[in-house]
Amino acid sequence: MTFHSQRCVVVLATDMRWGFDSSLGEEANRFRFLTPSMGSEMVHRDGEAFVEVDPSGRYGRYGELLGSGAVKKVYRAFDQEEGIEVAWNLVKLRSFLGDEAMINRLYSEVRLLRTLKNKNIIALYSVWQDEEKNTLNFITEVCTSGNLREYRKKHRHVSMKALKKWSKQILKGLDYLHTHEPCVIHRDLNCSNVFVNGNVGQVKIGDLGLAATVGKNHSAHSLLGTPEFMAPELYDENYTELIDIYSFGMCLLEMVTLELPYSECDNVAKIYKKVTSGLRPQAMNKVKDPEVKEFIEKCLAQPRARPSAADLLKDPFFDGIDDGENNADNHSIN
């Protein structure tokens, strides 16, 4: 679970006072600074009460939980300066004291996000550590419709044209990551890590907690990810950014079939056996459109034959498909 890098991205600068805690490890201390106590009292504004505000007083957190995972909780929040809703990501560091690899992973996500500027990647606005509560907090943009898996389950009748628009945007995000300097491999792309602004048909890649930056040879060597979406070479712990293309193919398969890849397997060992044997998920049998099946197969090909995100964006599969991010204009009243 270590952050693997041959050429690290730039650490963000801050005007806060720096502190050092030997129990957190060097990577974590790059982001550690002493913050004023927010207290536990409710901070009232004209409308809904904030549970807490950030040290600058700009961002206020509400009590509403947007989502949670093994590492963090995400709350609805508000940017008072810009007048927009944002996501307040909160990680309790006390749970990970002594686990330097996990702490480094958390700070790696924050550091990576701060360097990435792309309309199909979730943006990071601010980050700080609360010394009193021993939490890492960071503010990101919020997508109004949740993640792609939830969104697709909610809206079961979606045209192939719409699925292609979403797919094109995901590939644009991947192309940005893979051509970034240094190259960024997501390593855990799946439909729960892609987020949706449903009112404009926009999708964005998020949850870069397992991402790695790599040097010129674009190779990495750590076993990480979600088993159903992991490329065979990832199990060998010798891979490139093309593992994200494999994962994207599985995302498209899930979007088309509304079925998690390898759902026929009841444990990780069975998934591993199928993947490493080159056996496709049973969900592939539900894909009736030959064009769609052929495109997914391209994404799942062996690494040497697997196309890049840039190559896939040029594929005839996307002929006549725009990004789908200007749907408001397409629905104007004549």
mmCIF file of C-alpha atoms in Angstrom:
data_model
loop_
_atom_site.group_PDB
_atom_site.id
_atom_site.type_symbol
_atom_site.label_atom_id
_atom_site.label_comp_id
_atom_site.label_asym_id
_atom_site.label_seq_id
_atom_site.Cartn_x
_atom_site.Cartn_y
_atom_site.Cartn_z
ATOM 1 C CA MET A 1 0.000 0.000 0.000
ATOM 2 C CA THR A 2 2.980 2.320 -0.353
ATOM 3 C CA PHE A 3 3.059 5.394 -2.539
ATOM 4 C CA HIS A 4 5.372 4.333 -5.373
ATOM 5 C CA SER A 5 7.104 7.081 -7.288
ATOM 6 C CA GLN A 6 10.285 7.593 -9.241
ATOM 7 C CA ARG A 7 9.665 11.276 -9.795
ATOM 8 C CA CYS A 8 7.416 12.966 -7.242
ATOM 9 C CA VAL A 9 4.898 15.701 -7.946
ATOM 10 C CA VAL A 10 5.426 19.118 -6.345
ATOM 11 C CA VAL A 11 4.318 19.529 -2.736
ATOM 12 C CA LEU A 12 1.864 22.374 -2.281
ATOM 13 C CA ALA A 13 3.034 25.478 -0.426
ATOM 14 C CA THR A 14 1.141 26.988 2.492
ATOM 15 C CA ASP A 15 1.495 29.957 4.809
ATOM 16 C CA MET A 16 0.357 27.975 7.872
ATOM 17 C CA ARG A 17 2.857 27.190 10.674
ATOM 18 C CA TRP A 18 4.557 23.831 10.178
ATOM 19 C CA GLY A 19 4.833 21.173 12.874
ATOM 20 C CA PHE A 20 6.491 17.771 12.930
ATOM 21 C CA ASP A 21 5.296 14.499 14.424
ATOM 22 C CA SER A 22 7.681 11.554 14.110
ATOM 23 C CA SER A 23 4.783 9.102 14.431
ATOM 24 C CA LEU A 24 3.241 10.278 11.147
ATOM 25 C CA GLY A 25 6.204 9.765 8.833
ATOM 26 C CA GLU A 26 7.970 12.224 6.567
ATOM 27 C CA GLU A 27 5.320 12.275 3.828
ATOM 28 C CA ALA A 28 2.516 13.194 6.225
ATOM 29 C CA ASN A 29 4.570 15.906 7.908
ATOM 30 C CA ARG A 30 4.906 17.744 4.618
ATOM 31 C CA PHE A 31 1.238 18.621 5.017
ATOM 32 C CA ARG A 32 1.121 18.905 8.778
ATOM 33 C CA PHE A 33 0.551 22.386 10.129
ATOM 34 C CA LEU A 34 -0.858 23.757 13.344
ATOM 35 C CA THR A 35 -4.460 24.873 13.055
ATOM 36 C CA PRO A 36 -6.671 26.834 15.429
ATOM 37 C CA SER A 37 -9.251 24.847 17.314
ATOM 38 C CA MET A 38 -12.691 24.865 15.738
ATOM 39 C CA GLY A 39 -14.420 23.390 18.754
ATOM 40 C CA SER A 40 -17.489 21.155 18.536
ATOM 41 C CA GLU A 41 -20.137 23.860 18.746
ATOM 42 C CA MET A 42 -22.452 24.620 15.848
ATOM 43 C CA VAL A 43 -21.477 27.677 13.815
ATOM 44 C CA HIS A 44 -24.647 29.508 12.850
ATOM 45 C CA ARG A 45 -25.228 31.508 9.689
ATOM 46 C CA ASP A 46 -28.404 33.003 8.296
ATOM 47 C CA GLY A 47 -29.708 29.623 7.134
ATOM 48 C CA GLU A 48 -28.597 26.099 7.943
ATOM 49 C CA ALA A 49 -26.040 25.775 10.738
ATOM 50 C CA PHE A 50 -22.454 24.755 10.026
ATOM 51 C CA VAL A 51 -21.067 21.942 12.138
ATOM 52 C CA GLU A 52 -17.603 23.487 11.775
ATOM 53 C CA VAL A 53 -15.624 25.857 9.576
ATOM 54 C CA ASP A 54 -12.110 25.644 8.186
ATOM 55 C CA PRO A 55 -9.240 27.716 9.683
ATOM 56 C CA SER A 56 -9.689 30.481 7.107
ATOM 57 C CA GLY A 57 -13.426 30.745 7.796
ATOM 58 C CA ARG A 58 -14.172 30.326 4.102
ATOM 59 C CA TYR A 59 -15.582 26.781 4.082
ATOM 60 C CA GLY A 60 -18.390 25.590 6.337
ATOM 61 C CA ARG A 61 -19.286 21.936 6.866
ATOM 62 C CA TYR A 62 -22.879 20.749 7.225
ATOM 63 C CA GLY A 63 -23.878 17.575 9.041
ATOM 64 C CA GLU A 64 -25.133 15.824 5.895
ATOM 65 C CA LEU A 65 -22.979 12.841 4.933
ATOM 66 C CA LEU A 66 -22.540 12.468 1.168
ATOM 67 C CA GLY A 67 -20.569 9.250 1.297
ATOM 68 C CA SER A 68 -18.064 7.225 3.257
ATOM 69 C CA GLY A 69 -15.412 4.628 2.634
ATOM 70 C CA ALA A 70 -12.667 2.735 4.394
ATOM 71 C CA VAL A 71 -10.469 5.821 4.523
ATOM 72 C CA LYS A 72 -12.633 8.924 4.710
ATOM 73 C CA LYS A 73 -16.071 10.470 5.168
ATOM 74 C CA VAL A 74 -17.390 13.096 2.776
ATOM 75 C CA TYR A 75 -19.787 15.812 3.946
ATOM 76 C CA ARG A 76 -21.766 18.515 2.195
ATOM 77 C CA ALA A 77 -20.127 21.897 2.673
ATOM 78 C CA PHE A 78 -20.301 25.469 1.402
ATOM 79 C CA ASP A 79 -17.727 27.878 -0.019
ATOM 80 C CA GLN A 80 -18.832 31.262 1.348
ATOM 81 C CA GLU A 81 -16.458 33.209 -0.876
ATOM 82 C CA GLU A 82 -17.607 31.725 -4.185
ATOM 83 C CA GLY A 83 -21.151 30.886 -3.074
ATOM 84 C CA ILE A 84 -20.982 27.258 -4.201
ATOM 85 C CA GLU A 85 -21.522 23.888 -2.562
ATOM 86 C CA VAL A 86 -18.397 21.776 -2.103
ATOM 87 C CA ALA A 87 -17.395 18.450 -0.554
ATOM 88 C CA TRP A 88 -15.610 18.357 2.808
ATOM 89 C CA ASN A 89 -13.448 15.221 2.979
ATOM 90 C CA LEU A 90 -12.565 14.218 6.543
ATOM 91 C CA VAL A 91 -10.032 11.572 7.558
ATOM 92 C CA LYS A 92 -9.433 10.616 11.197
ATOM 93 C CA LEU A 93 -5.675 10.154 11.379
ATOM 94 C CA ARG A 94 -5.755 8.535 14.811
ATOM 95 C CA SER A 95 -6.997 5.322 13.217
ATOM 96 C CA PHE A 96 -3.832 5.094 11.134
ATOM 97 C CA LEU A 97 -1.117 6.038 13.615
ATOM 98 C CA GLY A 98 1.616 3.461 13.246
ATOM 99 C CA ASP A 99 0.506 2.643 9.682
ATOM 100 C CA GLU A 100 2.845 4.918 7.776
ATOM 101 C CA ALA A 101 1.943 3.359 4.414
ATOM 102 C CA MET A 102 -1.723 4.295 4.821
ATOM 103 C CA ILE A 103 -0.882 7.812 6.018
ATOM 104 C CA ASN A 104 1.404 8.291 3.031
ATOM 105 C CA ARG A 105 -1.385 7.100 0.756
ATOM 106 C CA LEU A 106 -3.768 9.735 2.148
ATOM 107 C CA TYR A 107 -1.297 12.556 1.716
ATOM 108 C CA SER A 108 -0.369 11.295 -1.724
ATOM 109 C CA GLU A 109 -3.993 11.658 -2.813
ATOM 110 C CA VAL A 110 -4.098 15.225 -1.542
ATOM 111 C CA ARG A 111 -0.797 16.135 -3.132
ATOM 112 C CA LEU A 112 -1.793 14.590 -6.450
ATOM 113 C CA LEU A 113 -5.175 16.294 -6.546
ATOM 114 C CA ARG A 114 -3.602 19.687 -5.929
ATOM 115 C CA THR A 115 -1.453 19.361 -9.071
ATOM 116 C CA LEU A 116 -4.228 18.177 -11.407
ATOM 117 C CA LYS A 117 -6.267 20.708 -13.382
ATOM 118 C CA ASN A 118 -8.727 19.108 -15.788
ATOM 119 C CA LYS A 119 -12.486 19.345 -16.259
ATOM 120 C CA ASN A 120 -12.838 15.561 -16.021
ATOM 121 C CA ILE A 121 -10.852 15.236 -12.772
ATOM 122 C CA ILE A 122 -12.313 16.187 -9.369
ATOM 123 C CA ALA A 123 -10.688 19.485 -8.297
ATOM 124 C CA LEU A 124 -9.082 20.094 -4.902
ATOM 125 C CA TYR A 125 -9.555 23.561 -3.378
ATOM 126 C CA SER A 126 -8.018 23.483 0.107
ATOM 127 C CA VAL A 127 -6.310 21.163 2.593
ATOM 128 C CA TRP A 128 -5.398 21.377 6.266
ATOM 129 C CA GLN A 129 -4.842 19.222 9.323
ATOM 130 C CA ASP A 130 -6.791 19.830 12.520
ATOM 131 C CA GLU A 131 -4.261 19.273 15.309
ATOM 132 C CA GLU A 132 -6.856 19.197 18.076
ATOM 133 C CA LYS A 133 -9.097 16.602 16.426
ATOM 134 C CA ASN A 134 -6.214 14.817 14.683
ATOM 135 C CA THR A 135 -7.989 14.873 11.332
ATOM 136 C CA LEU A 136 -6.928 15.569 7.776
ATOM 137 C CA ASN A 137 -9.466 17.737 5.952
ATOM 138 C CA PHE A 138 -9.621 18.690 2.310
ATOM 139 C CA ILE A 139 -12.189 20.516 0.231
ATOM 140 C CA THR A 140 -13.029 19.264 -3.258
ATOM 141 C CA GLU A 141 -15.631 20.117 -5.831
ATOM 142 C CA VAL A 142 -18.868 18.211 -5.433
ATOM 143 C CA CYS A 143 -20.779 16.418 -8.160
ATOM 144 C CA THR A 144 -24.520 16.795 -7.768
ATOM 145 C CA SER A 145 -25.605 13.282 -8.755
ATOM 146 C CA GLY A 146 -23.259 11.006 -6.816
ATOM 147 C CA ASN A 147 -21.136 8.311 -8.392
ATOM 148 C CA LEU A 148 -21.677 6.686 -11.765
ATOM 149 C CA ARG A 149 -22.666 3.300 -10.346
ATOM 150 C CA GLU A 150 -25.469 4.801 -8.263
ATOM 151 C CA TYR A 151 -26.512 7.124 -11.077
ATOM 152 C CA ARG A 152 -26.722 4.287 -13.621
ATOM 153 C CA LYS A 153 -28.776 2.142 -11.250
ATOM 154 C CA LYS A 154 -31.140 5.050 -10.650
ATOM 155 C CA HIS A 155 -31.546 5.729 -14.376
ATOM 156 C CA ARG A 156 -31.872 2.319 -15.976
ATOM 157 C CA HIS A 157 -33.060 3.490 -19.388
ATOM 158 C CA VAL A 158 -30.056 5.233 -20.916
ATOM 159 C CA SER A 159 -29.201 5.354 -24.614
ATOM 160 C CA MET A 160 -25.928 4.055 -26.006
ATOM 161 C CA LYS A 161 -25.269 7.600 -27.176
ATOM 162 C CA ALA A 162 -25.312 8.809 -23.558
ATOM 163 C CA LEU A 163 -23.057 5.954 -22.426
ATOM 164 C CA LYS A 164 -20.601 6.889 -25.160
ATOM 165 C CA LYS A 165 -20.609 10.510 -23.990
ATOM 166 C CA TRP A 166 -19.784 9.447 -20.444
ATOM 167 C CA SER A 167 -17.129 7.050 -21.725
ATOM 168 C CA LYS A 168 -15.509 9.748 -23.822
ATOM 169 C CA GLN A 169 -15.224 12.042 -20.824
ATOM 170 C CA ILE A 170 -13.684 9.291 -18.678
ATOM 171 C CA LEU A 171 -11.124 8.637 -21.408
ATOM 172 C CA LYS A 172 -10.330 12.346 -21.621
ATOM 173 C CA GLY A 173 -9.664 12.328 -17.892
ATOM 174 C CA LEU A 174 -7.451 9.251 -18.240
ATOM 175 C CA ASP A 175 -5.595 10.779 -21.169
ATOM 176 C CA TYR A 176 -4.855 13.810 -19.005
ATOM 177 C CA LEU A 177 -3.577 11.642 -16.141
ATOM 178 C CA HIS A 178 -1.480 9.425 -18.392
ATOM 179 C CA THR A 179 0.149 12.332 -20.251
ATOM 180 C CA HIS A 180 0.687 14.341 -17.066
ATOM 181 C CA GLU A 181 4.299 15.009 -16.051
ATOM 182 C CA PRO A 182 4.912 12.763 -14.237
ATOM 183 C CA CYS A 183 2.499 10.140 -15.566
ATOM 184 C CA VAL A 184 -0.313 9.336 -13.120
ATOM 185 C CA ILE A 185 -1.825 5.842 -12.946
ATOM 186 C CA HIS A 186 -5.181 5.789 -11.149
ATOM 187 C CA ARG A 187 -4.984 2.064 -10.234
ATOM 188 C CA ASP A 188 -8.523 1.863 -8.852
ATOM 189 C CA LEU A 189 -10.809 3.127 -11.616
ATOM 190 C CA ASN A 190 -14.333 1.759 -11.309
ATOM 191 C CA CYS A 191 -17.856 3.148 -11.544
ATOM 192 C CA SER A 192 -17.928 4.108 -7.860
ATOM 193 C CA ASN A 193 -14.893 6.364 -8.410
ATOM 194 C CA VAL A 194 -16.435 8.294 -11.305
ATOM 195 C CA PHE A 195 -18.780 11.115 -10.314
ATOM 196 C CA VAL A 196 -21.674 12.709 -12.170
ATOM 197 C CA ASN A 197 -23.218 16.140 -12.629
ATOM 198 C CA GLY A 198 -26.462 14.789 -14.003
ATOM 199 C CA ASN A 199 -28.012 18.109 -14.998
ATOM 200 C CA VAL A 200 -25.289 18.714 -17.612
ATOM 201 C CA GLY A 201 -24.202 15.149 -18.366
ATOM 202 C CA GLN A 202 -20.700 15.711 -17.005
ATOM 203 C CA VAL A 203 -18.575 12.976 -15.428
ATOM 204 C CA LYS A 204 -15.335 13.331 -13.460
ATOM 205 C CA ILE A 205 -12.738 10.883 -12.171
ATOM 206 C CA GLY A 206 -12.141 11.013 -8.422
ATOM 207 C CA ASP A 207 -10.809 8.999 -5.471
ATOM 208 C CA LEU A 208 -7.141 9.052 -6.411
ATOM 209 C CA GLY A 209 -6.105 7.458 -3.125
ATOM 210 C CA LEU A 210 -4.378 4.532 -4.860
ATOM 211 C CA ALA A 211 -2.846 6.560 -7.660
ATOM 212 C CA ALA A 212 0.862 6.411 -8.396
ATOM 213 C CA THR A 213 3.193 8.728 -10.245
ATOM 214 C CA VAL A 214 5.844 7.027 -12.334
ATOM 215 C CA GLY A 215 8.924 8.027 -14.268
ATOM 216 C CA LYS A 216 9.854 7.796 -17.925
ATOM 217 C CA ASN A 217 9.367 4.028 -18.230
ATOM 218 C CA HIS A 218 5.790 4.373 -16.872
ATOM 219 C CA SER A 219 6.097 1.173 -14.823
ATOM 220 C CA ALA A 220 4.881 0.474 -11.288
ATOM 221 C CA HIS A 221 5.114 -2.527 -8.986
ATOM 222 C CA SER A 222 2.458 -2.479 -6.231
ATOM 223 C CA LEU A 223 -0.593 -4.766 -5.999
ATOM 224 C CA LEU A 224 -3.618 -2.509 -5.430
ATOM 225 C CA GLY A 225 -7.150 -1.995 -6.701
ATOM 226 C CA THR A 226 -10.667 -3.451 -6.854
ATOM 227 C CA PRO A 227 -10.432 -7.130 -7.962
ATOM 228 C CA GLU A 228 -13.272 -7.051 -10.516
ATOM 229 C CA PHE A 229 -11.585 -4.173 -12.346
ATOM 230 C CA MET A 230 -7.924 -5.176 -12.019
ATOM 231 C CA ALA A 231 -5.959 -6.006 -15.171
ATOM 232 C CA PRO A 232 -4.152 -9.386 -15.230
ATOM 233 C CA GLU A 233 -0.711 -7.766 -15.270
ATOM 234 C CA LEU A 234 -1.553 -5.873 -12.081
ATOM 235 C CA TYR A 235 -1.551 -9.201 -10.234
ATOM 236 C CA ASP A 236 2.014 -9.711 -11.484
ATOM 237 C CA GLU A 237 2.913 -6.317 -9.956
ATOM 238 C CA ASN A 238 4.572 -5.140 -13.164
ATOM 239 C CA TYR A 239 2.382 -2.781 -15.149
ATOM 240 C CA THR A 240 1.908 0.594 -16.825
ATOM 241 C CA GLU A 241 -0.891 3.149 -17.126
ATOM 242 C CA LEU A 242 -2.668 0.747 -19.496
ATOM 243 C CA ILE A 243 -4.152 -1.012 -16.464
ATOM 244 C CA ASP A 244 -6.498 1.994 -16.265
ATOM 245 C CA ILE A 245 -7.684 1.245 -19.806
ATOM 246 C CA TYR A 246 -8.553 -2.308 -18.768
ATOM 247 C CA SER A 247 -10.460 -0.923 -15.773
ATOM 248 C CA PHE A 248 -12.237 1.540 -18.064
ATOM 249 C CA GLY A 249 -13.344 -1.382 -20.248
ATOM 250 C CA MET A 250 -14.863 -3.038 -17.192
ATOM 251 C CA CYS A 251 -16.559 0.261 -16.301
ATOM 252 C CA LEU A 252 -18.149 0.385 -19.740
ATOM 253 C CA LEU A 253 -19.235 -3.240 -19.368
ATOM 254 C CA GLU A 254 -20.940 -2.361 -16.082
ATOM 255 C CA MET A 255 -22.565 0.719 -17.624
ATOM 256 C CA VAL A 256 -23.979 -1.345 -20.484
ATOM 257 C CA THR A 257 -25.155 -4.391 -18.513
ATOM 258 C CA LEU A 258 -25.896 -2.878 -15.077
ATOM 259 C CA GLU A 259 -23.931 -5.820 -13.708
ATOM 260 C CA LEU A 260 -20.694 -5.814 -11.746
ATOM 261 C CA PRO A 261 -17.983 -7.695 -13.684
ATOM 262 C CA TYR A 262 -17.417 -11.237 -12.394
ATOM 263 C CA SER A 263 -20.535 -11.064 -10.228
ATOM 264 C CA GLU A 264 -20.796 -14.822 -10.831
ATOM 265 C CA CYS A 265 -17.761 -15.248 -8.547
ATOM 266 C CA ASP A 266 -18.455 -15.359 -4.818
ATOM 267 C CA ASN A 267 -14.904 -14.647 -3.666
ATOM 268 C CA VAL A 268 -11.736 -12.852 -4.726
ATOM 269 C CA ALA A 269 -9.835 -16.096 -5.364
ATOM 270 C CA LYS A 270 -12.315 -17.100 -8.085
ATOM 271 C CA ILE A 271 -12.061 -13.659 -9.690
ATOM 272 C CA TYR A 272 -8.267 -13.909 -9.646
ATOM 273 C CA LYS A 273 -8.365 -17.348 -11.292
ATOM 274 C CA LYS A 274 -10.654 -16.140 -14.079
ATOM 275 C CA VAL A 275 -8.748 -12.910 -14.718
ATOM 276 C CA THR A 276 -5.315 -14.532 -14.807
ATOM 277 C CA SER A 277 -6.676 -17.297 -17.067
ATOM 278 C CA GLY A 278 -7.966 -14.725 -19.538
ATOM 279 C CA LEU A 279 -11.617 -15.637 -18.966
ATOM 280 C CA ARG A 280 -14.069 -12.793 -19.519
ATOM 281 C CA PRO A 281 -16.906 -11.972 -17.088
ATOM 282 C CA GLN A 282 -20.237 -13.653 -17.833
ATOM 283 C CA ALA A 283 -21.653 -10.145 -18.204
ATOM 284 C CA MET A 284 -19.944 -9.988 -21.625
ATOM 285 C CA ASN A 285 -22.604 -12.406 -22.884
ATOM 286 C CA LYS A 286 -25.232 -9.746 -22.177
ATOM 287 C CA VAL A 287 -23.616 -7.251 -24.565
ATOM 288 C CA LYS A 288 -25.612 -7.734 -27.766
ATOM 289 C CA ASP A 289 -24.250 -4.821 -29.813
ATOM 290 C CA PRO A 290 -21.185 -6.126 -31.737
ATOM 291 C CA GLU A 291 -19.657 -2.626 -31.933
ATOM 292 C CA VAL A 292 -19.835 -2.217 -28.152
ATOM 293 C CA LYS A 293 -18.464 -5.697 -27.488
ATOM 294 C CA GLU A 294 -15.573 -5.125 -29.896
ATOM 295 C CA PHE A 295 -14.704 -1.820 -28.224
ATOM 296 C CA ILE A 296 -14.747 -3.379 -24.742
ATOM 297 C CA GLU A 297 -12.527 -6.217 -25.998
ATOM 298 C CA LYS A 298 -9.998 -3.650 -27.229
ATOM 299 C CA CYS A 299 -9.813 -2.253 -23.702
ATOM 300 C CA LEU A 300 -9.372 -5.723 -22.189
ATOM 301 C CA ALA A 301 -6.679 -6.861 -24.623
ATOM 302 C CA GLN A 302 -3.204 -7.954 -23.563
ATOM 303 C CA PRO A 303 -1.014 -4.974 -22.566
ATOM 304 C CA ARG A 304 1.007 -4.952 -25.804
ATOM 305 C CA ALA A 305 -2.188 -4.799 -27.868
ATOM 306 C CA ARG A 306 -4.160 -2.539 -25.551
ATOM 307 C CA PRO A 307 -4.658 0.988 -26.925
ATOM 308 C CA SER A 308 -3.968 4.173 -24.987
ATOM 309 C CA ALA A 309 -6.699 6.586 -23.924
ATOM 310 C CA ALA A 310 -5.649 8.904 -26.760
ATOM 311 C CA ASP A 311 -5.972 6.060 -29.280
ATOM 312 C CA LEU A 312 -9.403 5.065 -27.984
ATOM 313 C CA LEU A 313 -10.651 8.646 -28.269
ATOM 314 C CA LYS A 314 -9.913 8.414 -32.010
ATOM 315 C CA ASP A 315 -11.770 5.113 -32.366
ATOM 316 C CA PRO A 316 -14.772 5.028 -34.767
ATOM 317 C CA PHE A 317 -16.796 4.011 -31.704
ATOM 318 C CA PHE A 318 -16.992 7.726 -30.866
ATOM 319 C CA ASP A 319 -17.792 9.026 -34.360
ATOM 320 C CA GLY A 320 -20.421 11.758 -34.073
ATOM 321 C CA ILE A 321 -20.240 11.803 -30.260
ATOM 322 C CA ASP A 322 -19.471 15.093 -28.510
ATOM 323 C CA ASP A 323 -18.466 15.411 -24.863
ATOM 324 C CA GLY A 324 -22.073 15.740 -23.760
ATOM 325 C CA GLU A 325 -21.179 18.522 -21.318
ATOM 326 C CA ASN A 326 -23.288 21.221 -22.969
ATOM 327 C CA ASN A 327 -26.674 19.565 -22.699
ATOM 328 C CA ALA A 328 -28.220 22.691 -21.209
ATOM 329 C CA ASP A 329 -27.676 24.428 -24.544
ATOM 330 C CA ASN A 330 -29.201 21.478 -26.403
ATOM 331 C CA HIS A 331 -32.440 21.769 -24.428
ATOM 332 C CA SER A 332 -33.132 25.455 -24.947
ATOM 333 C CA ILE A 333 -36.703 26.502 -25.772
ATOM 334 C CA ASN A 334 -37.194 27.705 -29.334
#
